[in-house]
mmCIF file of C-alpha atoms and ligand atoms in Angstrom:
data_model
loop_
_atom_site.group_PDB
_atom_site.id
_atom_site.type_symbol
_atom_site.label_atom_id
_atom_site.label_comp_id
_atom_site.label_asym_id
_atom_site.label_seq_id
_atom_site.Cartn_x
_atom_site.Cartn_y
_atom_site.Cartn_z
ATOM 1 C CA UNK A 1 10.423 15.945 17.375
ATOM 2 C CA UNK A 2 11.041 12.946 19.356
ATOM 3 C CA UNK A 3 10.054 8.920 19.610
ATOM 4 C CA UNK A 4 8.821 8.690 22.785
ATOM 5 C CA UNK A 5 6.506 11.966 22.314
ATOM 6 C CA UNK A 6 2.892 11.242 22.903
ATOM 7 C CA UNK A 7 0.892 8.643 21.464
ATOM 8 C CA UNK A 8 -1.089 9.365 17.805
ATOM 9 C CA UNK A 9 -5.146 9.873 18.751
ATOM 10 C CA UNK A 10 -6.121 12.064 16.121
ATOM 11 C CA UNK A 11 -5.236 11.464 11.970
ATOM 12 C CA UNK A 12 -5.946 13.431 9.108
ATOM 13 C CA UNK A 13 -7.059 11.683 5.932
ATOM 14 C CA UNK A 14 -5.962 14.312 3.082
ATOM 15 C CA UNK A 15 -7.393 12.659 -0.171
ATOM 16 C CA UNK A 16 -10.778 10.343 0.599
ATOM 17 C CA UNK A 17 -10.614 7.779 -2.635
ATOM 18 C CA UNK A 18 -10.146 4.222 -2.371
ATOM 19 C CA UNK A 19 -6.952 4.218 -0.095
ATOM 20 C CA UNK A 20 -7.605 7.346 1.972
ATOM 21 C CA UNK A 21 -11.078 5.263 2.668
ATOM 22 C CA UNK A 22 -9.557 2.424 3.655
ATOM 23 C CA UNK A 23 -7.142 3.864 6.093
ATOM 24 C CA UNK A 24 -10.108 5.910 7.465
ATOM 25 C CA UNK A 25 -11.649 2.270 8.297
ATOM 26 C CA UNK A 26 -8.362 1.209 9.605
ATOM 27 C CA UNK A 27 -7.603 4.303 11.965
ATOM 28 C CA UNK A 28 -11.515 4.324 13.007
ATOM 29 C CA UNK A 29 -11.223 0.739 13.888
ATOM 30 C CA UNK A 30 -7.972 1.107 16.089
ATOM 31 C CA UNK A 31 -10.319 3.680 18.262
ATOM 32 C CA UNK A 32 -8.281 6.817 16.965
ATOM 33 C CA UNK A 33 -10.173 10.077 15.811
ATOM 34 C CA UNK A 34 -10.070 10.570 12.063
ATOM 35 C CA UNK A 35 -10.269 14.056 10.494
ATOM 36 C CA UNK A 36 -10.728 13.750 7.248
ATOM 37 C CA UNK A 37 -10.410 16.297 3.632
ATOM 38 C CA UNK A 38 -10.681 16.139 0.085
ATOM 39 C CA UNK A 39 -11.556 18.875 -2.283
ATOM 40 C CA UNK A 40 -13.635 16.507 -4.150
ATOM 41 C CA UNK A 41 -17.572 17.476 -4.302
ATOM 42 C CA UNK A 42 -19.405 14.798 -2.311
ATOM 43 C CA UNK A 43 -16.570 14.054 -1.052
ATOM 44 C CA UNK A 44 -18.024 13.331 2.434
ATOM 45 C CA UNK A 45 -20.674 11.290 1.879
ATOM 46 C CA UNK A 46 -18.676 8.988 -0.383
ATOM 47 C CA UNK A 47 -16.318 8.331 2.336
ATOM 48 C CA UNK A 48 -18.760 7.857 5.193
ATOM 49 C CA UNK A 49 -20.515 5.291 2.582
ATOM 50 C CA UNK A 50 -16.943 3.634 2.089
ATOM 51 C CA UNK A 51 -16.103 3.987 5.719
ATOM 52 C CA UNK A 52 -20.047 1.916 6.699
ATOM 53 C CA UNK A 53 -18.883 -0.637 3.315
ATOM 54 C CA UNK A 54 -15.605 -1.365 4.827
ATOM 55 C CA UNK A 55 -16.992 -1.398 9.100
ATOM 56 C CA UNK A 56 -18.559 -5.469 8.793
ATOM 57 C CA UNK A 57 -14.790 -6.115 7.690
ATOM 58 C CA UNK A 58 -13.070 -4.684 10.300
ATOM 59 C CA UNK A 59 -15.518 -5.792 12.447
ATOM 60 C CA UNK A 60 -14.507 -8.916 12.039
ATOM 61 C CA UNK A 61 -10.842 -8.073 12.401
ATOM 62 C CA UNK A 62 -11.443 -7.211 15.586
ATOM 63 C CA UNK A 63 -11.931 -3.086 16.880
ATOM 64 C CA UNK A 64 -10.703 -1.476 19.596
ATOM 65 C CA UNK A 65 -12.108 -0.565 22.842
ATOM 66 C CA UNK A 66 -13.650 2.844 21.962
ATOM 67 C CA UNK A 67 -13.674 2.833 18.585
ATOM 68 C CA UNK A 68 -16.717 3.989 16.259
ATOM 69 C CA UNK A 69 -17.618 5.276 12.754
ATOM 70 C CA UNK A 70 -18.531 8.197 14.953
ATOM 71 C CA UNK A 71 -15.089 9.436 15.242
ATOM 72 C CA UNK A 72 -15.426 10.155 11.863
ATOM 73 C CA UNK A 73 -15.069 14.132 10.810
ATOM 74 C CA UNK A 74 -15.000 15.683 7.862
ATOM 75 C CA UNK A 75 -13.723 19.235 6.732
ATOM 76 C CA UNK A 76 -12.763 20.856 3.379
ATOM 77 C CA UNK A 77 -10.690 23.052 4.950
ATOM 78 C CA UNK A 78 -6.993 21.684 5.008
ATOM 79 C CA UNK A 79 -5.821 23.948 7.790
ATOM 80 C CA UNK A 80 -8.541 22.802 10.078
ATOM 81 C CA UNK A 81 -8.109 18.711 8.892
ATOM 82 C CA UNK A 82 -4.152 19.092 9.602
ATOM 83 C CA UNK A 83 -3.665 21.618 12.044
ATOM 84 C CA UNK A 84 -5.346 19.779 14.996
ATOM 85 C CA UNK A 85 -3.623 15.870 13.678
ATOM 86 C CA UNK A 86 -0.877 13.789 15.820
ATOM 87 C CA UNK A 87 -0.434 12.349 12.056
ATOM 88 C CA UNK A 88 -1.214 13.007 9.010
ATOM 89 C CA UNK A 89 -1.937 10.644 6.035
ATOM 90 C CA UNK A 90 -1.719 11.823 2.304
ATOM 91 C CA UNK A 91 -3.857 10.142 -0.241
ATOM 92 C CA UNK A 92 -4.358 12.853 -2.812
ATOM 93 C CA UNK A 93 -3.689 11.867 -7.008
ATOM 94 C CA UNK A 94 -0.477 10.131 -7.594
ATOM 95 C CA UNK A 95 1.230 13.678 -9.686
ATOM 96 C CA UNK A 96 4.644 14.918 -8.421
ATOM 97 C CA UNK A 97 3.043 18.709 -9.178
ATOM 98 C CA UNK A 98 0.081 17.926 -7.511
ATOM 99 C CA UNK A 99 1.888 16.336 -4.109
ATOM 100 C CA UNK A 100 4.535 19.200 -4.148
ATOM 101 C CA UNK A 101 1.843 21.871 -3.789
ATOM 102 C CA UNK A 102 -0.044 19.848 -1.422
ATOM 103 C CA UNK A 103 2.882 19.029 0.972
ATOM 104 C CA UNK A 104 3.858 22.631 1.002
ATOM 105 C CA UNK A 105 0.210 23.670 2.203
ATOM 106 C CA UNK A 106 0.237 20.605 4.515
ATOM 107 C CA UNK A 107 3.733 21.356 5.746
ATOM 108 C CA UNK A 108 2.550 25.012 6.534
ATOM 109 C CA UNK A 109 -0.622 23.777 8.472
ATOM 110 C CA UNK A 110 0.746 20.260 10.501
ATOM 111 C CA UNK A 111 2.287 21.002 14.135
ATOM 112 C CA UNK A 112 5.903 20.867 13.838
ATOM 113 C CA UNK A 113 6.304 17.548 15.177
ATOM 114 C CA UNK A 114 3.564 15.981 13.349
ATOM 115 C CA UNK A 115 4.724 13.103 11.136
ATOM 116 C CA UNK A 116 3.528 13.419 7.181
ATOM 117 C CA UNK A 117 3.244 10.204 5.235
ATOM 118 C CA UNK A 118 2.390 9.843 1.946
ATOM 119 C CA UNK A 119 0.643 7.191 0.843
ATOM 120 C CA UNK A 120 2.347 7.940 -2.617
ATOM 121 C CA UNK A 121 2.902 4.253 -4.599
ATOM 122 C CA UNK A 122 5.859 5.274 -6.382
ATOM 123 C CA UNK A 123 6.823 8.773 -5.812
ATOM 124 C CA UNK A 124 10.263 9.992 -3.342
ATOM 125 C CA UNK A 125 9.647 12.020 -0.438
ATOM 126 C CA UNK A 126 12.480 14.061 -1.741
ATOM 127 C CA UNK A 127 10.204 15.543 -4.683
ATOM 128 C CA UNK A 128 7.097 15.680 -2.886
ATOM 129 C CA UNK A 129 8.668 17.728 0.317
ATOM 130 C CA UNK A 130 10.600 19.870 -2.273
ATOM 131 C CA UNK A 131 8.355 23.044 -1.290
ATOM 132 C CA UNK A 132 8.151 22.355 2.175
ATOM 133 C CA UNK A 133 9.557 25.417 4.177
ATOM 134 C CA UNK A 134 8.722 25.109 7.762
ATOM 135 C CA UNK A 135 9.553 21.355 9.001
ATOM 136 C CA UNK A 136 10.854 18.638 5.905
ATOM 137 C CA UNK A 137 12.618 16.630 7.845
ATOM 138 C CA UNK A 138 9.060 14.729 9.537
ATOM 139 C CA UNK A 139 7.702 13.932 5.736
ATOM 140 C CA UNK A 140 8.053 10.883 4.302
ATOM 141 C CA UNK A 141 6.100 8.151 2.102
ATOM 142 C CA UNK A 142 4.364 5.454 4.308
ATOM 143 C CA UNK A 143 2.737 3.836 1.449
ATOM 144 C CA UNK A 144 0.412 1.021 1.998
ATOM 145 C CA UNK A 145 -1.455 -2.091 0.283
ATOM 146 C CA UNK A 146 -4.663 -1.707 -0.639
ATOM 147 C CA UNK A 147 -7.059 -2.573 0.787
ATOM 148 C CA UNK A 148 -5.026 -0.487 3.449
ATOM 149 C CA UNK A 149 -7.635 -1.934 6.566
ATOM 150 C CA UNK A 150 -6.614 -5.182 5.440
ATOM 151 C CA UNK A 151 -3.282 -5.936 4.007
ATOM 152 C CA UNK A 152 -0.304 -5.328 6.932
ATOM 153 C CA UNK A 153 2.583 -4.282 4.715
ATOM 154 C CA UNK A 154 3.446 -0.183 4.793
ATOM 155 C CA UNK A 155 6.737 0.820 3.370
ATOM 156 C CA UNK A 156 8.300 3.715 5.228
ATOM 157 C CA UNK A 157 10.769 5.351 2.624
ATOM 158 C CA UNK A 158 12.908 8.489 4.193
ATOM 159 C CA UNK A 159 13.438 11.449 1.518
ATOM 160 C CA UNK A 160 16.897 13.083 1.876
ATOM 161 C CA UNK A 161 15.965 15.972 4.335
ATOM 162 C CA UNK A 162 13.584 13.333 6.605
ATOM 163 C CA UNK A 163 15.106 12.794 10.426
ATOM 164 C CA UNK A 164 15.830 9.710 11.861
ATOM 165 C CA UNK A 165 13.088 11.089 14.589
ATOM 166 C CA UNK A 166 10.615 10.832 11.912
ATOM 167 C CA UNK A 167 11.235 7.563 10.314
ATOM 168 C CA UNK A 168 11.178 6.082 13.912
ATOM 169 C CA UNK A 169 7.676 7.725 15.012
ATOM 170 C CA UNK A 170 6.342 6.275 11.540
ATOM 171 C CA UNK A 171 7.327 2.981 12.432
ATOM 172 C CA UNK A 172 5.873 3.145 16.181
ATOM 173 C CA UNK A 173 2.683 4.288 15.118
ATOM 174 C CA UNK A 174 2.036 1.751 12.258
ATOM 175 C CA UNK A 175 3.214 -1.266 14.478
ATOM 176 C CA UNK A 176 0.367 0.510 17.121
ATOM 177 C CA UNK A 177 -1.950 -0.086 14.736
ATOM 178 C CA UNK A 178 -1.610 -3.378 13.815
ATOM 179 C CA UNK A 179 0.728 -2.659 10.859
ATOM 180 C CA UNK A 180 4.117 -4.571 9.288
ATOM 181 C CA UNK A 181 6.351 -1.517 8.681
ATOM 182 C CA UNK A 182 9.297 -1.643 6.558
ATOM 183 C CA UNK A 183 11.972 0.654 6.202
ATOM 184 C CA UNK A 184 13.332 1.257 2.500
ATOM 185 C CA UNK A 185 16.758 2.138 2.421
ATOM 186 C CA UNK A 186 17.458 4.275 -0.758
ATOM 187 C CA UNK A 187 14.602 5.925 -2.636
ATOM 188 C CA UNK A 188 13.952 4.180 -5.910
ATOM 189 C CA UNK A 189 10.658 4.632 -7.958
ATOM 190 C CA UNK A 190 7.838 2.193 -7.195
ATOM 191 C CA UNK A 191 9.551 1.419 -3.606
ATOM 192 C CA UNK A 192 10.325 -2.398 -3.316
ATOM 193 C CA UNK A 193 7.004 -3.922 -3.260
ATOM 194 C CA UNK A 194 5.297 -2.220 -6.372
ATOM 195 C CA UNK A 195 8.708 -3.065 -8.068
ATOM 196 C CA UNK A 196 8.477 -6.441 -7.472
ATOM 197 C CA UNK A 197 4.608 -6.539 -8.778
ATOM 198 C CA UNK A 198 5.563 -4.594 -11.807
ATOM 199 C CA UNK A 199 8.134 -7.152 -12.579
ATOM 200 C CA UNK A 200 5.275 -9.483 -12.494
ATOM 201 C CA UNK A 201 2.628 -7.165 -14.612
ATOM 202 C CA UNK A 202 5.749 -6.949 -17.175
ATOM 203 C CA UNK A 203 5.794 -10.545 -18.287
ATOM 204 C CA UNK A 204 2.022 -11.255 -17.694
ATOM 205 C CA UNK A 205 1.140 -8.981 -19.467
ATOM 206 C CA UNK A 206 4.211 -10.219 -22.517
ATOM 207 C CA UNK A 207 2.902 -13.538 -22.266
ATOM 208 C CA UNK A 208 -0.585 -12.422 -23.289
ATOM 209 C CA UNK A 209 0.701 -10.019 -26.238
ATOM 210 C CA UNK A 210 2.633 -12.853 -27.428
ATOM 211 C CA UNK A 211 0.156 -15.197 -27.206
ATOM 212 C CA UNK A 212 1.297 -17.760 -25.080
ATOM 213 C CA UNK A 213 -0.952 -17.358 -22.105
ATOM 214 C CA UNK A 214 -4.905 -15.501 -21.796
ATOM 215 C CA UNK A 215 -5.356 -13.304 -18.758
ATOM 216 C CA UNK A 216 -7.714 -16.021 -17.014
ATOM 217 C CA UNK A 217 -4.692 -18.575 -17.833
ATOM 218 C CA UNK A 218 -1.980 -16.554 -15.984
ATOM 219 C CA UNK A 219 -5.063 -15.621 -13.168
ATOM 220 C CA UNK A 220 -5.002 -18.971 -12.454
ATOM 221 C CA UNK A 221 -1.227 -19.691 -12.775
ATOM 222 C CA UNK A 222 -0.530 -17.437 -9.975
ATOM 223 C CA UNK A 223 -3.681 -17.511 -7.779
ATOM 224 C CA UNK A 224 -3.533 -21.420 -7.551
ATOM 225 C CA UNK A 225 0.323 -21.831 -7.985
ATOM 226 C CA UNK A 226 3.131 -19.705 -6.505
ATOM 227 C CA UNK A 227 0.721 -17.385 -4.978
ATOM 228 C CA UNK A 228 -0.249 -19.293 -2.555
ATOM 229 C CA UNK A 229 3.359 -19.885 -1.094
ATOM 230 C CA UNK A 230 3.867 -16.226 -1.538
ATOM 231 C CA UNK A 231 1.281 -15.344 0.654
ATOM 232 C CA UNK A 232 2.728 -17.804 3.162
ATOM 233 C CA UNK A 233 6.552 -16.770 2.545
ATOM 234 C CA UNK A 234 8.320 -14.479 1.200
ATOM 235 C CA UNK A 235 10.423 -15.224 -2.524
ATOM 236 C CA UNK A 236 13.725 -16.002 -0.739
ATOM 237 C CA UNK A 237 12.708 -18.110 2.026
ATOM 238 C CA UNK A 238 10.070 -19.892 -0.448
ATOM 239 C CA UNK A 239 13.177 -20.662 -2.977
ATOM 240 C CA UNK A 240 15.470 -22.154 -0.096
ATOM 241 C CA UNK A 241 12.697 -24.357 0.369
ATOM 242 C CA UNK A 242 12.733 -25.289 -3.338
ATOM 243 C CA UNK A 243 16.382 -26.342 -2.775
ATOM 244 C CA UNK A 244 15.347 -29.367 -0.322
ATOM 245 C CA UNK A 245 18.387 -30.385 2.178
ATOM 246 C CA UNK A 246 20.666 -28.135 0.208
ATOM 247 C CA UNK A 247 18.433 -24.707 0.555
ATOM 248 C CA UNK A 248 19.255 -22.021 -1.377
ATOM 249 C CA UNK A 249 22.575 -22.321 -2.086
ATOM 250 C CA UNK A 250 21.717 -25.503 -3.952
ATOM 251 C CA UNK A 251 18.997 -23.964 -6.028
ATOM 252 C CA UNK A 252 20.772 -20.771 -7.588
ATOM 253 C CA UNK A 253 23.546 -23.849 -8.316
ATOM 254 C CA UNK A 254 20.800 -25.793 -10.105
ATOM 255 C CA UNK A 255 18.216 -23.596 -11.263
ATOM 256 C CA UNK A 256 20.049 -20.247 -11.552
ATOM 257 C CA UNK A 257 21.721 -20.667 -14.813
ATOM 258 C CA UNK A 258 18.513 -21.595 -16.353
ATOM 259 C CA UNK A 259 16.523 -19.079 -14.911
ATOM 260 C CA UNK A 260 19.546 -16.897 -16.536
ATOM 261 C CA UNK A 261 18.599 -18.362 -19.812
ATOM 262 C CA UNK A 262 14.835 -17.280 -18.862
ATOM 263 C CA UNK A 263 15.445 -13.783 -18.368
ATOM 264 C CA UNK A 264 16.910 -13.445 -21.564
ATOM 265 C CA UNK A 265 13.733 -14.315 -22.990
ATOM 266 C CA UNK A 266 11.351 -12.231 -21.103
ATOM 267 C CA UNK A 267 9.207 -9.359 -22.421
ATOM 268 C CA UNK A 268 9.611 -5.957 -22.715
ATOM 269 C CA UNK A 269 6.160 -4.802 -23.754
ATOM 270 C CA UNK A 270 4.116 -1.617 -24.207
ATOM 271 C CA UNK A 271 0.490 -0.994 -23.127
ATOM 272 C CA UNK A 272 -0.402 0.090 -26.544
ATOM 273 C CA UNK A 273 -4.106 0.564 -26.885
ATOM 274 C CA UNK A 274 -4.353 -2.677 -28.530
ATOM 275 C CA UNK A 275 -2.896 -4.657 -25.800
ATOM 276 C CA UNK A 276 -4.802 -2.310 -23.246
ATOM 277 C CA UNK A 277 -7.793 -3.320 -24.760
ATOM 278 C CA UNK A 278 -6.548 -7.225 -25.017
ATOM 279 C CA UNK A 279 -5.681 -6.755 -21.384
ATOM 280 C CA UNK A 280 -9.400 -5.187 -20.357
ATOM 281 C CA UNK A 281 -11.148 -7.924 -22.325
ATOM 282 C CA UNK A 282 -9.479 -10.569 -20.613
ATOM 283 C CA UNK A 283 -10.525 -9.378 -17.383
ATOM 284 C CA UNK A 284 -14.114 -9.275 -18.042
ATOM 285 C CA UNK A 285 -13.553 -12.631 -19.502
ATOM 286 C CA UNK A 286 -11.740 -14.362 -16.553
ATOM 287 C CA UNK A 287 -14.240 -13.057 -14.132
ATOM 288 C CA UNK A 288 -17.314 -14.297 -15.535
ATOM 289 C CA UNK A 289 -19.570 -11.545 -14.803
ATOM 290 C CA UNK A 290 -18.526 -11.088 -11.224
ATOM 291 C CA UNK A 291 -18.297 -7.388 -10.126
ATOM 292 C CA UNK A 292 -15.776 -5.166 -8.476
ATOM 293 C CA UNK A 293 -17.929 -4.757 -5.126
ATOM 294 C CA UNK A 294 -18.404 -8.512 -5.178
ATOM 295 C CA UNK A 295 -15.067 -9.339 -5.954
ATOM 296 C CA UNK A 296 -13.675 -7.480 -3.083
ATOM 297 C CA UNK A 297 -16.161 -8.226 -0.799
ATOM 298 C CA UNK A 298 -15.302 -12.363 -1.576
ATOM 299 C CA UNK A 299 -11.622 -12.080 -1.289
ATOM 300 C CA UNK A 300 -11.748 -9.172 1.959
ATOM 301 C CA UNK A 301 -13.400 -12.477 3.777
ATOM 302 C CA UNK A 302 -11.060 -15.221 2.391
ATOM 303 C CA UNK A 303 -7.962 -12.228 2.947
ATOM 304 C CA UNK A 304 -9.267 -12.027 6.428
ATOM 305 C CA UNK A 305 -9.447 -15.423 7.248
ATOM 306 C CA UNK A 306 -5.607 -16.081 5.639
ATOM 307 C CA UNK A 307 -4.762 -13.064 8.235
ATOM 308 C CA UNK A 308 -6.485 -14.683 10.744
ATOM 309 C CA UNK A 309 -4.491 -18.285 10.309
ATOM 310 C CA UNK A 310 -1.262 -16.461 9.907
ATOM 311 C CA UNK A 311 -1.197 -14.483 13.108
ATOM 312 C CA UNK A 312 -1.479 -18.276 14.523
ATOM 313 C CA UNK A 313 1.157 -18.993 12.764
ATOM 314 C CA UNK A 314 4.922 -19.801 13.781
ATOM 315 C CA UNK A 315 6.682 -18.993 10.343
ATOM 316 C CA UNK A 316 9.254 -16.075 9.983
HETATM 317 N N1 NAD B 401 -5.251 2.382 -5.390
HETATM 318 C C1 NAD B 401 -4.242 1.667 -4.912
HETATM 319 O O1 NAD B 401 -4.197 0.425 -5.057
HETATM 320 C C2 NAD B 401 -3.143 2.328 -4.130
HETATM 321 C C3 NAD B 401 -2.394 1.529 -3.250
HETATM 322 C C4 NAD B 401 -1.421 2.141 -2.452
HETATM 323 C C5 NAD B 401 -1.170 3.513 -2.559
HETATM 324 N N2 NAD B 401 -1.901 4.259 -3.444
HETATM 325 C C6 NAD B 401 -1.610 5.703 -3.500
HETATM 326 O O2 NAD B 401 -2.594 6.367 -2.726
HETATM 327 C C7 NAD B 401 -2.834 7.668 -3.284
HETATM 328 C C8 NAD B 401 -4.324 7.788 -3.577
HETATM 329 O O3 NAD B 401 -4.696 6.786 -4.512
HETATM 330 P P1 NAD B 401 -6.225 6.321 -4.684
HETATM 331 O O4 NAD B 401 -6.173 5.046 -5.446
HETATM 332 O O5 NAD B 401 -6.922 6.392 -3.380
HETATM 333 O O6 NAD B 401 -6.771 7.495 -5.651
HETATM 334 P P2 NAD B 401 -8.268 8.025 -5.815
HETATM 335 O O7 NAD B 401 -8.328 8.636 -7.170
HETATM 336 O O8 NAD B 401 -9.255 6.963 -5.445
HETATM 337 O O9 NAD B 401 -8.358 9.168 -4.708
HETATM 338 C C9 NAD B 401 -7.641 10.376 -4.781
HETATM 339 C C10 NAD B 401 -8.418 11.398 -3.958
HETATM 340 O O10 NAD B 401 -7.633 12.596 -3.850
HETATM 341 C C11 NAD B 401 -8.532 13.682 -3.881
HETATM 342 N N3 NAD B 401 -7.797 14.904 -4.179
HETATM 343 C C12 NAD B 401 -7.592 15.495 -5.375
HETATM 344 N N4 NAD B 401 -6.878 16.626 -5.206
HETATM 345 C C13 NAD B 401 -6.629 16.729 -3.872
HETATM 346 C C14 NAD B 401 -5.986 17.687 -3.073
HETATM 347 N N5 NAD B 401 -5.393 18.759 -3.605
HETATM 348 N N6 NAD B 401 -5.961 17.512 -1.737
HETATM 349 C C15 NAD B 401 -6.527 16.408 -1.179
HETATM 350 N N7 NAD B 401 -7.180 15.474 -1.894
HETATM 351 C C16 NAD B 401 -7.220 15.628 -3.223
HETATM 352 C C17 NAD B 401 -9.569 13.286 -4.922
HETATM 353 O O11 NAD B 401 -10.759 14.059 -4.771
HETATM 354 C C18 NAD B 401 -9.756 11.805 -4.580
HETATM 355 O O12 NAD B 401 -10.796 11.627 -3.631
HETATM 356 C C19 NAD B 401 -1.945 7.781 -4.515
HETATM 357 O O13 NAD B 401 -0.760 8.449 -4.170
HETATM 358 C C20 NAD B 401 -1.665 6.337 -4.866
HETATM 359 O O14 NAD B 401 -0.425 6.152 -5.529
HETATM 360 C C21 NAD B 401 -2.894 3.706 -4.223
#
């Protein structure tokens, strides 16, 4: 396997929900040829419905010389989806057992120097290429954002029998397609990004079992407070700015041993069905009727035009 081998033109889609959709879009919209499987009954004509649902957006993005919703194929066969791919993109259920089985067939099928990412959200390459005979060392997680034909971020995380060759192709071919790859550097559950948001989810959701905040109330916290420098910066860069002349270095002086103080009060709370339900009530509350396709479809256009202002943009 090596870097400079030829460019990716045809993908395989394994798994056809919501993010093996959305990368369909994506790949489609780059002008590459998208072979796509999933078990699933229907299967195909949910995804071609998805792929038409998501085309206006990426539209709008911008497409590629050449590329269609024609490019689209579909097979339940595995062998056939994989076996013909420059790259292959897993998006089957998020189960260890279920990946493990599916790498090994996809491991037996892929050309040996055919990368295999995982789209896996919280799962190590390590465990999901433990049944992979033929060629381990190109399969790794390249897990996205959803929606995947929108958001930039893909975290590439190595597994302990990946090549260097590998990780490096991954990289190429997302920053091809218009993608901000990271590479994580030790595998840890939930990769960084997931982490972070789960840090998040932890206390929101505390702060509503305890009773000091509703769902809309901590909606609105974020998506009209820090939010909106966090879509602009990153957490470290926004903080030196908190710091004024003095950056960073002043803050943690000023700020970090109360924020200590803070942490020792945070939540450690279960989703027990009563806060589940709390949780799920909330939600309908805070969004006043509004539903999912609507939702998305308002913040895809406000997401795109953000994208839009910060590929203008001069800021690290
Ligand atoms: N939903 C998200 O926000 C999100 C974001 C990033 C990554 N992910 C990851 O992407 C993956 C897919 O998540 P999703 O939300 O699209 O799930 P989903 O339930 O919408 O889709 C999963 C698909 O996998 C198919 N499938 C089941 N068994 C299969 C098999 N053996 N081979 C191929 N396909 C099979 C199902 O028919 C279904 O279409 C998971 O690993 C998840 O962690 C999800």
């Amino acid at each position: 396997m090596s870097s400079t081998s030829e460019p990716v033109r045809r993908v395989a889609i394994v798994g056809t929900g919501v993010i093996g959709a959305g990368w369909a879009a994506h790949f489609l919209a780059r002008g590459l040829d998208v072979v796509a499987t999933d078990p699933s009954p229907g299967a195909e004509s949910r995804l071609r419905a998805d792929v038409a649902a998501h085309w206006p957006t990426v539209t709008r993005v911008g497409l590629a010389e050449d590329a269609s919703p024609d490019r689209l194929a579909f097979t339940a066969d595995l062998e056939t989806a994989v076996g013909q791919a420059d790259f292959v993109q897993e998006n089957g259920p998020e189960r260890e057992d279920v990946k493990q089985a599916l790498f090994a067939a996809l491991d037996a099928a892929a050309r040996p120097e055919t990368v295999i990412a995982s789209s896996s959200s919280g799962l190590a390459a390590t465990a999901i290429a433990r049944d992979c005979a033929a060629h381990p060392e190109r399969v790794l997680i390249g897990h996205p954002f959803n929606p995947p034909h929108l958001i930039p971020l893909v975290e590439v995380v190595p597994g302990e029998r990946t090549g260097e060759e590998a990780v490096a192709r991954a990289l190429d071919f997302y920053t091809a397609v218009g993608k901000k790859p990271i590479r994580v550097r030790r595998e840890v559950p939930g990769h960084i990004a997931n982490r972070l948001q789960a840090a998040l989810w932890r206390e929101a959701y505390s702060l509503v079992d305890r009773g000091v905040a509703t769902v809309r109330d901590i909606d609105t916290a974020i998506a009209h407070g820090p939010g909106l420098r966090w879509a602009l910066l990153g957490p470290f860069a926004n903080q030196h700015l908190s710091g004024g002349r003095g950056g960073i270095a002043h803050i943690l002086e000023h700020l970090g041993p109360p924020t200590e103080a803070w942490w020792r009060d945070l939540g450690d709370p279960s989703l027990t069905p009563e806060l589940t339900a709390k949780l799920v009530a909330g939600v309908d509350d805070a969004l006043d009727g509004i539903g999912v396709d609507e939702l998305a479809d308002r913040r895809d256009a406000l997401l795109h035009a953000l994208l839009a202002l910060k590929a203008a943009a001069d800021l690290p």
